[in-house]
CSV table of C-alpha atoms in Angstrom, one decimal:
chain,number,residue,atom,x,y,z
A,1,GLY,CA,0.0,-0.1,0.0
A,2,GLU,CA,1.0,3.6,-0.1
A,3,THR,CA,3.0,5.3,2.6
A,4,TRP,CA,1.7,8.3,4.3
A,5,GLY,CA,4.9,9.3,6.0
A,6,THR,CA,8.5,8.4,7.0
A,7,PHE,CA,10.7,8.8,10.0
A,8,THR,CA,13.5,11.6,9.7
A,9,GLY,CA,15.6,11.0,6.6
A,10,GLY,CA,13.2,8.8,4.9
A,11,ALA,CA,13.8,6.0,7.3
A,12,ALA,CA,11.3,3.2,7.6
A,13,VAL,CA,12.9,1.9,10.8
A,14,LEU,CA,13.9,3.6,13.9
A,15,ASP,CA,15.6,2.8,17.1
A,16,LEU,CA,14.6,4.9,20.2
A,17,PRO,CA,16.1,4.7,23.7
A,18,LEU,CA,13.5,4.6,26.5
A,19,VAL,CA,13.9,6.1,29.8
A,20,PRO,CA,11.8,5.5,33.0
A,21,GLY,CA,9.8,8.1,34.4
A,22,GLY,CA,8.8,8.8,38.1
A,23,ASP,CA,5.6,6.8,37.5
A,24,GLY,CA,7.5,3.8,36.4
A,25,VAL,CA,6.5,4.1,32.7
A,26,TYR,CA,9.2,4.0,30.2
A,27,ARG,CA,9.1,6.8,27.4
A,28,PRO,CA,11.2,7.8,24.5
A,29,LEU,CA,14.1,10.2,25.4
A,30,ASP,CA,13.2,12.3,22.6
A,31,ALA,CA,10.1,13.1,20.5
A,32,VAL,CA,9.4,10.6,17.6
A,33,PRO,CA,10.3,12.4,14.4
A,34,TRP,CA,7.4,11.8,11.8
A,35,ILE,CA,7.4,13.4,8.4
A,36,PRO,CA,3.8,13.2,6.8
A,37,VAL,CA,3.6,12.5,3.2
A,38,GLY,CA,0.6,13.1,0.9
A,39,ASP,CA,-3.1,13.7,1.6
A,40,PRO,CA,-4.5,10.3,3.3
A,41,PRO,CA,-7.9,9.6,2.0
A,42,PRO,CA,-10.7,8.6,4.5
A,43,GLY,CA,-9.8,5.4,6.2
A,44,ALA,CA,-6.2,5.6,5.3
A,45,PHE,CA,-3.7,4.5,8.2
A,46,THR,CA,-0.1,3.6,8.8
A,47,ARG,CA,0.7,0.3,10.6
A,48,PHE,CA,3.6,0.4,13.0
A,49,LEU,CA,5.4,-2.6,14.4
A,50,LEU,CA,6.9,-2.1,17.8
A,51,THR,CA,9.4,-4.4,19.5
A,52,PHE,CA,11.0,-3.6,23.0
A,53,ALA,CA,14.5,-4.9,23.6
A,54,ASP,CA,16.9,-5.0,26.5
A,55,ASP,CA,20.5,-6.5,26.5
A,56,ASP,CA,19.3,-10.1,26.6
A,57,TRP,CA,15.7,-10.0,26.0
A,58,SER,CA,13.1,-8.7,23.3
A,59,SER,CA,9.4,-8.6,23.3
A,60,PRO,CA,7.2,-10.1,20.6
A,61,THR,CA,6.3,-7.7,17.8
A,62,MET,CA,3.2,-5.6,18.5
A,63,ILE,CA,1.1,-4.1,15.7
A,64,ARG,CA,-0.5,-0.4,16.2
A,65,ASP,CA,-2.6,1.2,13.5
A,66,TRP,CA,-2.6,4.9,13.2
A,67,VAL,CA,-5.7,6.1,11.4
A,68,TRP,CA,-5.1,9.5,9.6
A,69,ASN,CA,-8.8,10.3,8.8
A,70,SER,CA,-11.5,7.9,9.5
A,71,ALA,CA,-14.4,10.0,8.1
A,72,GLY,CA,-16.8,7.8,9.9
A,73,ALA,CA,-15.7,4.5,8.5
A,74,SER,CA,-14.8,3.0,11.6
A,75,LEU,CA,-18.3,3.5,13.0
A,76,ASP,CA,-20.2,2.2,9.9
A,77,PHE,CA,-22.2,-1.0,10.4
A,78,ALA,CA,-24.4,-0.7,7.3
A,79,GLY,CA,-21.8,-2.4,5.1
A,80,ASP,CA,-20.0,-5.7,5.7
A,81,TRP,CA,-20.6,-7.1,9.2
A,82,PRO,CA,-18.7,-7.3,11.4
A,83,GLY,CA,-16.2,-5.4,9.3
A,84,VAL,CA,-13.9,-3.1,11.5
A,85,TRP,CA,-16.1,-4.1,14.5
A,86,THR,CA,-15.1,-6.6,17.2
A,87,VAL,CA,-17.4,-8.7,19.4
A,88,ALA,CA,-15.8,-10.0,22.6
A,89,TRP,CA,-16.9,-11.8,25.8
A,90,PRO,CA,-14.7,-11.0,28.6
A,91,GLY,CA,-16.3,-13.9,30.7
A,92,PRO,CA,-17.1,-17.6,30.0
A,93,ASP,CA,-20.8,-16.8,28.9
A,94,THR,CA,-21.4,-16.3,25.3
A,95,ALA,CA,-25.3,-16.5,25.3
A,96,THR,CA,-25.8,-12.7,25.0
A,97,THR,CA,-24.2,-11.1,22.0
A,98,TRP,CA,-24.2,-8.3,19.5
A,99,HIS,CA,-26.1,-8.8,16.1
A,100,ARG,CA,-26.5,-6.7,13.1
A,101,TRP,CA,-30.2,-7.0,12.2
A,102,GLU,CA,-30.6,-6.5,8.6
A,103,PRO,CA,-32.5,-3.5,6.8
A,104,GLY,CA,-36.2,-3.8,6.7
A,105,ASN,CA,-36.7,-4.4,10.3
A,106,ASP,CA,-39.6,-3.1,12.4
A,107,LEU,CA,-37.6,-1.2,14.9
A,108,ARG,CA,-36.7,1.6,12.4
A,109,LEU,CA,-39.3,3.6,10.3
A,110,ASP,CA,-36.5,4.4,7.7
A,111,GLY,CA,-35.8,0.6,7.2
A,112,GLY,CA,-32.2,0.9,8.2
A,113,PRO,CA,-29.9,-1.9,9.9
A,114,VAL,CA,-29.9,-2.0,13.8
A,115,LEU,CA,-27.2,-3.4,16.1
A,116,ALA,CA,-28.8,-5.4,18.8
A,117,CYS,CA,-27.4,-6.6,22.1
A,118,THR,CA,-29.7,-9.6,23.1
A,119,GLY,CA,-29.8,-13.4,23.4
A,120,GLU,CA,-27.6,-15.2,20.8
A,121,GLU,CA,-30.5,-17.1,19.4
A,122,PHE,CA,-32.0,-13.9,18.0
A,123,THR,CA,-29.9,-13.4,14.9
A,124,SER,CA,-32.7,-11.4,13.1
A,125,ALA,CA,-35.4,-9.0,14.1
A,126,GLY,CA,-38.1,-11.5,13.2
A,127,ALA,CA,-39.0,-12.2,16.8
A,128,TRP,CA,-38.9,-8.6,18.0
A,129,PRO,CA,-40.1,-7.6,20.4
A,130,GLN,CA,-40.2,-10.9,22.1
A,131,VAL,CA,-36.5,-11.1,22.5
A,132,ASN,CA,-34.5,-11.2,25.6
A,133,TYR,CA,-30.7,-11.2,26.7
A,134,GLN,CA,-29.5,-14.0,29.0
A,135,ASN,CA,-28.6,-13.8,32.7
A,136,ARG,CA,-24.8,-13.6,33.7
A,137,GLY,CA,-24.0,-11.9,30.3
A,138,HIS,CA,-20.9,-9.8,29.5
A,139,VAL,CA,-20.4,-8.7,25.9
A,140,THR,CA,-18.5,-5.9,24.3
A,141,LEU,CA,-18.6,-4.4,20.7
A,142,THR,CA,-15.6,-2.3,19.8
A,143,SER,CA,-15.4,-0.1,16.8
A,144,GLY,CA,-12.5,0.4,14.5
A,145,PRO,CA,-9.8,3.1,15.2
A,146,LEU,CA,-11.2,6.7,15.0
A,147,GLY,CA,-9.3,9.3,13.0
A,148,PRO,CA,-7.9,12.6,14.8
A,149,ASP,CA,-10.7,14.5,13.0
A,150,VAL,CA,-13.3,12.8,15.0
A,151,LEU,CA,-13.8,14.6,18.4
A,152,GLY,CA,-16.9,12.7,19.5
A,153,VAL,CA,-19.5,10.4,18.6
A,154,ARG,CA,-23.4,10.7,18.4
A,155,LEU,CA,-25.2,7.5,19.5
A,156,THR,CA,-28.9,6.9,18.5
A,157,HIS,CA,-30.1,4.0,20.6
A,158,ALA,CA,-32.6,2.7,23.1
A,159,VAL,CA,-32.3,0.3,26.0
A,160,GLU,CA,-34.6,-1.9,28.1
A,161,LEU,CA,-32.8,-3.2,31.1
A,162,GLU,CA,-33.6,-4.4,34.9
A,163,ARG,CA,-33.8,-1.5,37.2
A,164,ARG,CA,-33.2,-1.8,41.1
A,165,ASP,CA,-34.6,1.8,41.9
A,166,ALA,CA,-34.8,5.3,40.5
A,167,ALA,CA,-31.1,5.8,40.4
A,168,SER,CA,-29.6,2.4,40.0
A,169,LEU,CA,-29.7,-0.5,37.8
A,170,MET,CA,-28.9,-4.4,38.1
A,171,ASP,CA,-27.9,-4.6,34.4
A,172,ALA,CA,-25.4,-2.3,32.5
A,173,ALA,CA,-25.3,-0.7,29.2
A,174,THR,CA,-22.2,1.6,29.2
A,175,LEU,CA,-19.4,2.9,27.3
A,176,PHE,CA,-15.5,2.9,27.2
A,177,TRP,CA,-12.8,4.5,25.0
A,178,VAL,CA,-10.1,2.2,24.2
A,179,GLY,CA,-6.6,3.4,23.6
A,180,PRO,CA,-4.0,2.0,21.2
A,181,ASP,CA,-2.5,-0.2,23.9
A,182,GLY,CA,-5.9,-1.7,24.7
A,183,ALA,CA,-6.4,0.2,28.0
A,184,GLU,CA,-10.1,1.2,28.6
A,185,ILE,CA,-11.1,4.7,29.8
A,186,PRO,CA,-14.8,5.0,30.9
A,187,ALA,CA,-16.7,7.3,28.7
A,188,VAL,CA,-19.4,9.7,30.0
A,189,PRO,CA,-22.1,11.2,27.7
A,190,LEU,CA,-22.1,15.0,27.7
A,191,ALA,CA,-25.6,14.9,29.2
A,192,GLY,CA,-24.3,12.6,32.1
A,193,TRP,CA,-25.3,9.1,33.0
A,194,PRO,CA,-29.0,8.7,33.9
A,195,ALA,CA,-28.1,5.8,36.4
A,196,THR,CA,-25.4,3.6,38.0
A,197,VAL,CA,-25.1,0.0,38.3
A,198,SER,CA,-25.8,-1.0,41.7
A,199,THR,CA,-23.2,-2.4,43.8
A,200,LEU,CA,-25.6,-5.2,45.1
A,201,ALA,CA,-25.8,-6.3,41.5
A,202,VAL,CA,-24.2,-9.6,40.4
A,203,ASN,CA,-22.6,-7.8,37.5
A,204,ALA,CA,-19.1,-7.3,36.1
A,205,LEU,CA,-19.8,-3.6,35.6
A,206,GLN,CA,-21.2,-2.7,38.9
A,207,GLY,CA,-20.5,0.8,40.1
A,208,LEU,CA,-20.3,2.4,36.8
A,209,GLY,CA,-22.5,4.7,35.0
A,210,SER,CA,-25.1,3.3,32.6
A,211,PHE,CA,-27.9,4.1,30.2
A,212,ALA,CA,-31.3,3.2,31.7
A,213,GLY,CA,-34.7,2.1,30.4
A,214,ASP,CA,-37.4,0.4,32.2
A,215,THR,CA,-39.6,-0.4,29.0
A,216,LEU,CA,-38.6,0.0,25.4
A,217,SER,CA,-40.6,3.0,24.2
A,218,VAL,CA,-42.5,2.2,21.0
A,219,ARG,CA,-44.8,4.3,18.7
A,220,ASP,CA,-46.4,3.2,15.6
A,221,GLY,CA,-44.8,-0.2,16.0
A,222,SER,CA,-41.3,1.1,16.0
A,223,VAL,CA,-38.7,2.3,18.6
A,224,VAL,CA,-38.7,5.8,20.0
A,225,TRP,CA,-34.9,6.4,19.9
A,226,GLN,CA,-32.8,8.6,22.1
A,227,VAL,CA,-29.8,10.5,21.1
A,228,ASP,CA,-26.6,10.9,23.2
A,229,ARG,CA,-23.1,12.5,22.5
A,230,ILE,CA,-19.8,11.2,23.7
A,231,ALA,CA,-16.6,13.2,23.6
A,232,ARG,CA,-13.4,11.5,22.6
A,233,PRO,CA,-10.5,11.8,25.2
A,234,GLU,CA,-7.8,14.4,24.8
A,235,GLY,CA,-4.3,13.3,23.6
A,236,GLY,CA,-2.9,10.2,21.9
A,237,GLY,CA,-4.7,7.7,19.9
A,238,PRO,CA,-6.3,6.2,17.8
A,239,TRP,CA,-9.2,5.8,20.1
A,240,ARG,CA,-12.0,3.0,19.7
A,241,LEU,CA,-15.3,3.3,21.1
A,242,ARG,CA,-16.5,0.1,23.2
A,243,LEU,CA,-20.2,-0.5,24.0
A,244,ALA,CA,-20.1,-2.8,27.0
A,245,PHE,CA,-23.3,-4.7,28.4
A,246,ALA,CA,-23.4,-7.0,31.4
A,247,SER,CA,-26.5,-8.5,33.1
A,248,ASN,CA,-27.3,-9.7,36.6
A,249,THR,CA,-28.2,-13.3,37.7
A,250,LEU,CA,-32.0,-12.6,37.7
A,251,TRP,CA,-34.4,-11.3,35.2
A,252,ARG,CA,-34.0,-10.6,31.7
A,253,ARG,CA,-35.3,-7.7,29.3
A,254,GLN,CA,-35.1,-6.8,25.6
A,255,GLY,CA,-31.6,-5.4,25.7
A,256,TRP,CA,-29.6,-2.6,24.0
A,257,PHE,CA,-30.3,-1.5,20.4
A,258,VAL,CA,-28.4,1.0,18.3
A,259,ALA,CA,-29.7,2.8,15.1
A,260,GLY,CA,-26.8,5.1,14.5
A,261,LEU,CA,-23.2,6.0,15.4
A,262,ASP,CA,-22.2,9.1,13.7
A,263,PRO,CA,-18.7,10.8,13.9
A,264,LEU,CA,-18.6,14.5,15.2
A,265,ALA,CA,-15.9,16.8,14.0
A,266,SER,CA,-17.3,19.3,16.5
A,267,LEU,CA,-19.1,19.3,19.8
A,268,GLU,CA,-20.4,22.9,19.5
A,269,ASP,CA,-23.7,21.9,17.7
A,270,PRO,CA,-26.4,20.7,20.0
A,271,GLY,CA,-25.9,17.1,18.9
A,272,GLY,CA,-28.5,15.4,20.9
A,273,PHE,CA,-32.2,15.6,21.4
A,274,ARG,CA,-32.6,17.1,24.8
A,275,ALA,CA,-35.3,18.9,26.7
A,276,ALA,CA,-35.2,21.2,29.7
A,277,TRP,CA,-37.4,23.6,31.6
A,278,GLN,CA,-36.5,27.4,31.5
A,279,GLY,CA,-39.0,28.8,34.0
A,280,SER,CA,-42.6,27.6,32.7
A,281,ALA,CA,-41.2,27.1,29.2
A,282,LEU,CA,-40.1,23.8,27.8
A,283,ARG,CA,-37.1,24.0,25.6
A,284,TRP,CA,-35.3,21.5,23.4
A,285,THR,CA,-32.5,20.9,21.0
A,286,TRP,CA,-32.3,18.9,17.8
A,287,PRO,CA,-29.5,16.6,16.6
A,288,TRP,CA,-29.8,17.5,12.7
A,289,ARG,CA,-30.1,21.2,12.6
A,290,GLU,CA,-30.2,21.0,8.7
A,291,SER,CA,-33.3,19.0,8.6
A,292,PRO,CA,-35.8,19.9,11.5
A,293,PRO,CA,-39.0,18.0,11.5
A,294,THR,CA,-42.3,19.5,10.5
A,295,GLU,CA,-43.9,18.9,13.8
A,296,TRP,CA,-43.1,18.3,17.5
A,297,ILE,CA,-45.3,16.4,19.7
A,298,VAL,CA,-45.2,17.1,23.4
A,299,GLN,CA,-46.4,14.1,25.5
A,300,THR,CA,-47.3,13.4,29.0
A,301,GLY,CA,-47.3,10.1,30.7
A,302,ASP,CA,-45.0,7.6,32.7
A,303,PRO,CA,-41.7,6.2,31.3
A,304,ARG,CA,-41.9,3.1,33.5
A,305,THR,CA,-44.9,1.8,31.6
A,306,ASP,CA,-44.3,3.6,28.2
A,307,ARG,CA,-47.9,5.0,28.5
A,308,TRP,CA,-47.8,8.2,26.9
A,309,GLU,CA,-50.5,10.7,25.5
A,310,ASP,CA,-50.2,13.3,23.0
A,311,ALA,CA,-50.7,16.6,24.8
A,312,LEU,CA,-49.5,19.3,22.1
A,313,VAL,CA,-48.7,19.1,18.4
A,314,LEU,CA,-46.5,22.1,17.4
A,315,THR,CA,-45.7,23.0,13.9
A,316,GLY,CA,-43.5,25.6,12.2
A,317,SER,CA,-40.9,25.7,15.1
A,318,THR,CA,-38.1,28.2,14.2
A,319,PRO,CA,-34.6,27.4,15.1
A,320,ALA,CA,-33.1,29.6,17.8
A,321,ALA,CA,-29.2,30.1,18.3
A,322,ASP,CA,-28.9,26.9,20.2
A,323,GLY,CA,-32.2,25.1,20.1
A,324,TRP,CA,-36.0,25.6,19.9
A,325,PHE,CA,-38.7,26.9,22.0
A,326,GLY,CA,-41.6,24.8,21.7
A,327,THR,CA,-44.4,25.8,24.0
A,328,GLY,CA,-44.1,29.6,24.2
A,329,GLY,CA,-46.4,30.7,27.0
A,330,ARG,CA,-49.0,28.0,26.7
A,331,THR,CA,-49.9,25.5,29.3
A,332,ILE,CA,-49.3,21.9,28.4
A,333,PRO,CA,-52.8,20.1,28.6
A,334,GLY,CA,-52.9,17.6,31.5
A,335,THR,CA,-50.0,19.2,33.5
A,336,ALA,CA,-51.9,21.8,35.5
A,337,GLY,CA,-52.4,21.7,39.2
A,338,ARG,CA,-51.1,19.3,41.8
A,339,THR,CA,-52.8,16.3,40.3
A,340,GLY,CA,-51.4,16.9,36.7
A,341,ALA,CA,-49.3,14.5,34.9
A,342,ARG,CA,-45.9,14.0,36.5
A,343,TRP,CA,-43.8,13.4,33.3
A,344,VAL,CA,-43.4,15.1,30.0
A,345,ARG,CA,-41.2,14.5,26.8
A,346,VAL,CA,-41.0,15.7,23.3
A,347,ILE,CA,-40.8,13.3,20.3
A,348,ALA,CA,-40.3,14.1,16.6
A,349,ARG,CA,-39.6,12.3,13.4
A,350,GLY,CA,-36.1,12.3,12.0
A,351,GLY,CA,-33.1,10.1,11.4
A,352,PRO,CA,-34.1,6.4,11.9
A,353,GLY,CA,-37.7,7.3,12.9
A,354,TRP,CA,-39.2,8.6,16.0
A,355,LEU,CA,-36.9,10.2,18.5
A,356,GLY,CA,-37.7,11.2,21.9
A,357,THR,CA,-36.2,13.3,24.8
A,358,GLN,CA,-35.4,11.9,28.2
A,359,PRO,CA,-38.6,12.3,30.3
A,360,LEU,CA,-38.7,15.4,32.6
A,361,VAL,CA,-40.6,16.0,35.8
A,362,VAL,CA,-43.1,18.7,35.4
A,363,PRO,CA,-42.1,21.6,37.7
A,364,GLY,CA,-44.5,22.7,40.4
A,365,ILE,CA,-46.3,19.4,40.5
A,366,ALA,CA,-46.3,17.3,43.8
A,367,ALA,CA,-45.0,13.8,42.9
A,368,ARG,CA,-48.3,11.9,42.3
A,369,ALA,CA,-48.3,8.4,43.8
A,370,PRO,CA,-47.4,5.8,41.0
A,371,ASP,CA,-50.0,3.2,40.1
A,372,PRO,CA,-49.3,0.0,42.3
A,373,HIS,CA,-47.3,-2.6,40.4
A,374,LEU,CA,-46.7,-6.2,40.9
A,375,THR,CA,-44.4,-8.4,38.6
A,376,CYS,CA,-42.9,-11.8,39.0
A,377,TRP,CA,-40.3,-13.9,37.2
A,378,PRO,CA,-39.6,-16.4,35.9
A,379,ASN,CA,-42.9,-17.8,35.0
A,380,PRO,CA,-43.3,-20.6,35.3
A,381,ALA,CA,-40.9,-20.9,38.4
A,382,VAL,CA,-38.8,-23.6,39.6
A,383,GLY,CA,-37.1,-23.3,43.0
A,384,GLN,CA,-37.6,-19.6,43.6
A,385,LEU,CA,-39.6,-16.6,42.3
A,386,GLN,CA,-38.3,-13.1,42.1
A,387,ILE,CA,-41.0,-10.6,43.1
A,388,LEU,CA,-41.0,-6.8,42.5
A,389,THR,CA,-43.6,-4.6,43.9
A,390,ASP,CA,-44.0,-0.8,43.5
A,391,VAL,CA,-46.5,0.7,45.9
A,392,PRO,CA,-47.5,4.4,46.7
A,393,GLU,CA,-45.8,6.0,49.9
A,394,GLY,CA,-48.1,5.9,52.8
A,395,ALA,CA,-49.8,2.6,51.6
A,396,ARG,CA,-49.4,-0.6,53.8
A,397,PRO,CA,-50.5,-3.4,51.6
A,398,ARG,CA,-49.7,-7.2,51.9
A,399,LEU,CA,-48.8,-9.8,49.5
A,400,ALA,CA,-51.0,-12.7,49.6
A,401,VAL,CA,-50.7,-16.1,47.7
A,402,TYR,CA,-53.7,-18.3,47.0
A,403,ASP,CA,-54.0,-21.7,45.3
A,404,LEU,CA,-56.9,-22.1,42.8
A,405,ARG,CA,-59.2,-23.3,45.6
A,406,GLY,CA,-58.9,-19.8,47.1
A,407,ARG,CA,-56.9,-21.0,50.2
A,408,LEU,CA,-54.3,-18.5,51.6
A,409,VAL,CA,-50.9,-20.4,51.4
A,410,PHE,CA,-48.5,-17.5,51.9
A,411,LEU,CA,-48.7,-13.9,53.4
A,412,ARG,CA,-46.4,-11.1,53.9
A,413,ASP,CA,-46.0,-7.3,54.3
A,414,ALA,CA,-45.3,-5.4,51.2
A,415,GLY,CA,-44.1,-1.9,52.4
A,416,PRO,CA,-44.2,1.3,50.4
A,417,GLY,CA,-41.8,2.1,47.5
A,418,ARG,CA,-40.1,-0.1,45.1
A,419,GLN,CA,-38.9,-3.5,46.7
A,420,SER,CA,-37.4,-6.8,45.1
A,421,TRP,CA,-37.1,-10.0,47.0
A,422,THR,CA,-36.9,-13.7,46.3
A,423,TRP,CA,-39.5,-16.1,47.5
A,424,ASP,CA,-38.4,-19.7,47.9
A,425,LEU,CA,-41.8,-21.1,47.0
A,426,ARG,CA,-42.6,-22.2,50.5
A,427,GLY,CA,-45.8,-21.6,52.3
A,428,ASN,CA,-46.1,-19.9,55.6
A,429,GLY,CA,-45.5,-23.1,57.4
A,430,GLY,CA,-42.2,-23.5,55.7
A,431,TRP,CA,-43.3,-26.5,53.5
A,432,PRO,CA,-42.7,-26.6,49.8
A,433,LEU,CA,-46.0,-25.7,47.8
A,434,PRO,CA,-47.0,-28.2,45.3
A,435,ALA,CA,-46.7,-27.6,41.6
A,436,GLY,CA,-49.8,-25.8,40.0
A,437,THR,CA,-51.1,-22.4,39.4
A,438,TYR,CA,-51.4,-19.7,42.1
A,439,ILE,CA,-52.7,-16.2,42.3
A,440,LEU,CA,-50.5,-13.4,44.0
A,441,ARG,CA,-52.5,-10.4,45.2
A,442,LEU,CA,-51.3,-6.9,46.5
A,443,GLU,CA,-54.1,-6.4,49.0
A,444,GLY,CA,-55.1,-3.5,51.0
A,445,LEU,CA,-55.1,-1.3,47.9
A,446,ASP,CA,-57.8,0.1,45.7
A,447,PRO,CA,-58.0,-1.6,43.5
A,448,VAL,CA,-56.3,-4.9,44.4
A,449,VAL,CA,-53.3,-5.9,42.1
A,450,PRO,CA,-53.4,-9.6,41.0
A,451,HIS,CA,-50.8,-11.7,39.2
A,452,LYS,CA,-50.9,-15.5,38.1
A,453,VAL,CA,-47.9,-17.7,38.4
A,454,VAL,CA,-47.1,-21.4,37.6
A,455,LEU,CA,-44.9,-23.3,40.0
A,456,LEU,CA,-43.0,-26.3,38.6
A,457,HIS,CA,-40.9,-29.0,40.2
């Protein structure tokens, strides 16, 4: 191939003495002299072979590729797959993996491909949304090397993970930057992480920041995507972006889905689809300023259940210096008063389909008690059953289990708030319950919340 530079004097080989620093790291005594040649086209790189030697020892040869101008090729997944991408499993379990779902799937309105981190058996989008990752999973997806012209990445994606509480997760969907030596640096979206992985989770990525999503948001049968920006680290390179997913030992959801990874040559533009309150006005930015949508839809609802209602449809918004004002001085229907809707978001058509902002709490509204919620898994259950209850503050319900004859076989208090615990499928007397169908009920609420489960042996 072509050569895009040489060492001083046109040399192709260079011997450099290394000296130890105070931190124990050996570095070249002098700067490495490199003379660039020509105008590298997109994707051009120079491959360096490195060998370290002492008086009586030499290392194996290591290969490092320096990309001069990636122009986004290192983030492309529409062409050959996996191409420049690398899928790896840091642990022994490979039952959760990254797929490239072909164009024409239902997740995108524009028919483009999707990267899907879910169970290994779901090689296409044909079974979606009836897909799930596996427990105890840990899988990474690493891009090709990015050129020095790429200052960041715009990620268009959606996640559905197990949540522990409002601020912490049991599963993880996070990001790293990988340097030329393979070292990982945790990445942080410019908008910050919405949650962290609980230290109580049996998860290889516990304690790290993570994207969060209780229920994959869907409209018109397709995903409502979110947009985040991630800035590249300063200094050396080339850098690779790594998407890391890890799951807890209990419960499985759909996973992590990616519709776009776009290189950013500047971080000055809005870049993401974000909403914020400025006084009583709702304000948002749009990722693609050159192609704003024809209408914005302001919705009220609940992100935990993906139940949203269109409250306002706005047309003809005019771009401001750094975003759009959407509501002017108008009141968003359904949000007025102490009993109004607790959450609001903005959605619009663009890019792969529907895009949505992170839900925001409506200012000035007291936190409305959530609807009581009871979930159990796995179902059918063998040996144990994981139970999740979500109860309004101030309520004092109980969890009762009945057989099909209506006999009470198990009873315990279910305190307020969000609680998760494991039931060993034994009755109040300590004996194992026989196989069969049982009815769980959150009692002491109006209305009572029921759930049916099958126990197996």
